[in-house]
Short mmCIF file of C-alpha atoms in Angstrom, two decimals:
data_model
loop_
_atom_site.label_atom_id
_atom_site.label_comp_id
_atom_site.label_asym_id
_atom_site.label_seq_id
_atom_site.Cartn_x
_atom_site.Cartn_y
_atom_site.Cartn_z
CA MET A 19 105.88 156.53 17.71
CA LYS A 20 107.43 158.42 14.59
CA ARG A 21 111.09 157.28 13.85
CA SER A 22 113.55 159.75 13.04
CA GLY A 23 115.06 160.41 9.36
CA PHE A 24 118.34 160.51 10.66
CA ARG A 25 118.20 156.83 12.39
CA MET A 26 116.54 155.11 9.56
CA MET A 27 118.70 153.79 7.01
CA TRP A 28 118.58 152.97 3.35
CA MET A 29 121.34 150.17 1.69
CA VAL A 30 122.52 150.82 -1.59
CA VAL A 31 124.16 148.43 -3.93
CA MET A 32 126.25 149.12 -6.66
CA PHE A 33 128.42 146.14 -8.49
CA ASP A 34 130.33 146.02 -11.40
CA LEU A 35 130.46 142.14 -12.77
CA PRO A 36 132.20 140.62 -15.63
CA THR A 37 129.94 139.91 -18.68
CA LEU A 38 132.60 138.83 -21.09
CA ASP A 39 130.94 135.40 -21.73
CA GLU A 40 127.84 133.30 -21.36
CA ALA A 41 128.94 132.07 -17.69
CA ASP A 42 129.81 135.68 -16.29
CA ARG A 43 126.28 137.16 -17.79
CA LYS A 44 124.39 134.31 -15.94
CA LYS A 45 126.44 134.97 -12.93
CA ALA A 46 125.63 138.51 -13.25
CA ASN A 47 121.74 138.03 -14.08
CA ARG A 48 121.69 135.49 -11.01
CA PHE A 49 123.25 138.45 -8.66
CA ARG A 50 120.68 140.70 -9.86
CA ASN A 51 117.63 138.09 -9.15
CA PHE A 52 119.15 137.53 -5.57
CA LEU A 53 119.00 141.31 -4.95
CA LYS A 54 115.45 141.68 -6.15
CA ASP A 55 114.52 138.41 -4.44
CA ASN A 56 115.88 139.97 -1.14
CA GLY A 57 113.73 143.09 -1.32
CA PHE A 58 116.20 145.38 -3.35
CA GLU A 59 114.65 147.73 -5.95
CA MET A 60 116.69 148.53 -9.04
CA SER A 61 117.90 152.17 -9.74
CA GLN A 62 119.80 151.60 -12.73
CA LEU A 63 121.29 148.21 -14.10
CA SER A 64 123.90 148.00 -11.57
CA VAL A 65 122.60 150.05 -8.57
CA TYR A 66 119.95 148.43 -6.23
CA PHE A 67 118.57 149.91 -3.14
CA LYS A 68 116.50 148.62 -0.04
CA PHE A 69 115.12 150.44 3.04
CA ILE A 70 116.59 148.56 5.87
CA GLY A 71 115.55 150.35 9.13
CA VAL A 72 117.86 151.00 11.68
CA ARG A 73 121.49 150.19 10.86
CA GLU A 74 121.84 147.16 12.89
CA ASN A 75 119.77 145.16 10.17
CA SER A 76 122.72 145.72 7.80
CA LYS A 77 124.88 143.03 9.27
CA ARG A 78 123.03 140.08 8.01
CA ILE A 79 122.08 141.68 4.51
CA VAL A 80 125.80 142.40 4.10
CA ARG A 81 126.80 138.87 4.80
CA LEU A 82 124.17 137.55 2.38
CA ILE A 83 125.56 139.70 -0.25
CA GLU A 84 128.92 138.54 0.57
CA ASN A 85 128.13 135.14 0.13
CA ASN A 86 126.40 135.53 -3.06
CA THR A 87 128.70 137.71 -4.88
CA PRO A 88 130.24 136.41 -8.04
CA THR A 89 133.41 137.54 -9.11
CA GLY A 90 133.90 141.41 -9.57
CA LYS A 91 133.30 144.45 -7.86
CA VAL A 92 130.61 145.27 -5.09
CA SER A 93 130.19 148.70 -3.12
CA ILE A 94 127.53 148.79 -0.34
CA LEU A 95 126.41 152.37 0.75
CA PHE A 96 124.41 153.43 3.48
CA PHE A 97 121.98 156.47 3.46
CA THR A 98 120.19 157.81 6.28
CA ASP A 99 116.14 158.28 5.35
CA LYS A 100 116.76 161.84 5.28
CA GLN A 101 119.73 161.88 3.18
CA PHE A 102 117.74 159.61 0.80
CA SER A 103 114.85 161.68 0.50
CA GLU A 104 116.97 164.33 -0.82
CA ILE A 105 118.53 162.37 -3.68
CA ILE A 106 117.23 163.88 -7.14
CA CYS A 107 116.96 161.62 -10.04
CA ILE A 108 116.64 162.87 -13.68
CA HIS A 109 114.71 160.74 -15.93
CA ASN A 110 114.14 161.25 -19.56
CA ASN A 111 114.62 164.94 -18.49
CA GLN A 112 112.32 164.61 -15.98
CA ILE A 113 113.29 165.10 -12.00
CA GLU A 114 111.73 162.16 -10.18
CA ARG A 115 112.22 161.68 -6.34
CA MET A 116 113.31 158.66 -4.67
CA PRO A 117 110.90 156.51 -3.13
CA GLU A 118 109.45 157.04 0.36
CA LYS A 119 110.25 154.29 3.01
CA PRO A 120 107.70 151.79 3.51
CA GLN A 121 104.91 152.53 6.13
CA GLN A 122 105.41 150.59 9.37
CA LEU A 123 102.39 148.16 10.13
CA LEU A 124 100.90 148.58 13.98
CA LEU A 125 100.08 145.11 15.59
CA PHE A 126 97.72 145.35 17.98
#
């Protein structure tokens, strides 16, 4: 069964964490690694994204992020799959499309 591109969701995490001293830099790097370890992909140094399926899946992930956020500002945005597919990235003067959602495995 094909899911609607308006029901399937992506989560984008943007953050601005202090990096004034070595301890702050370690905390910021630990937070980046936490996001990667939880399936997020890096778009920019402080912008990460993840396909989460339906919106209901976001509550657990938001709590995880909240419990692992060091001092600083973290913003979490949600996009439908359709909206996310319309994002245009320009990298080194070349247009890049955002990745497509992962294929769902069928279990028999």
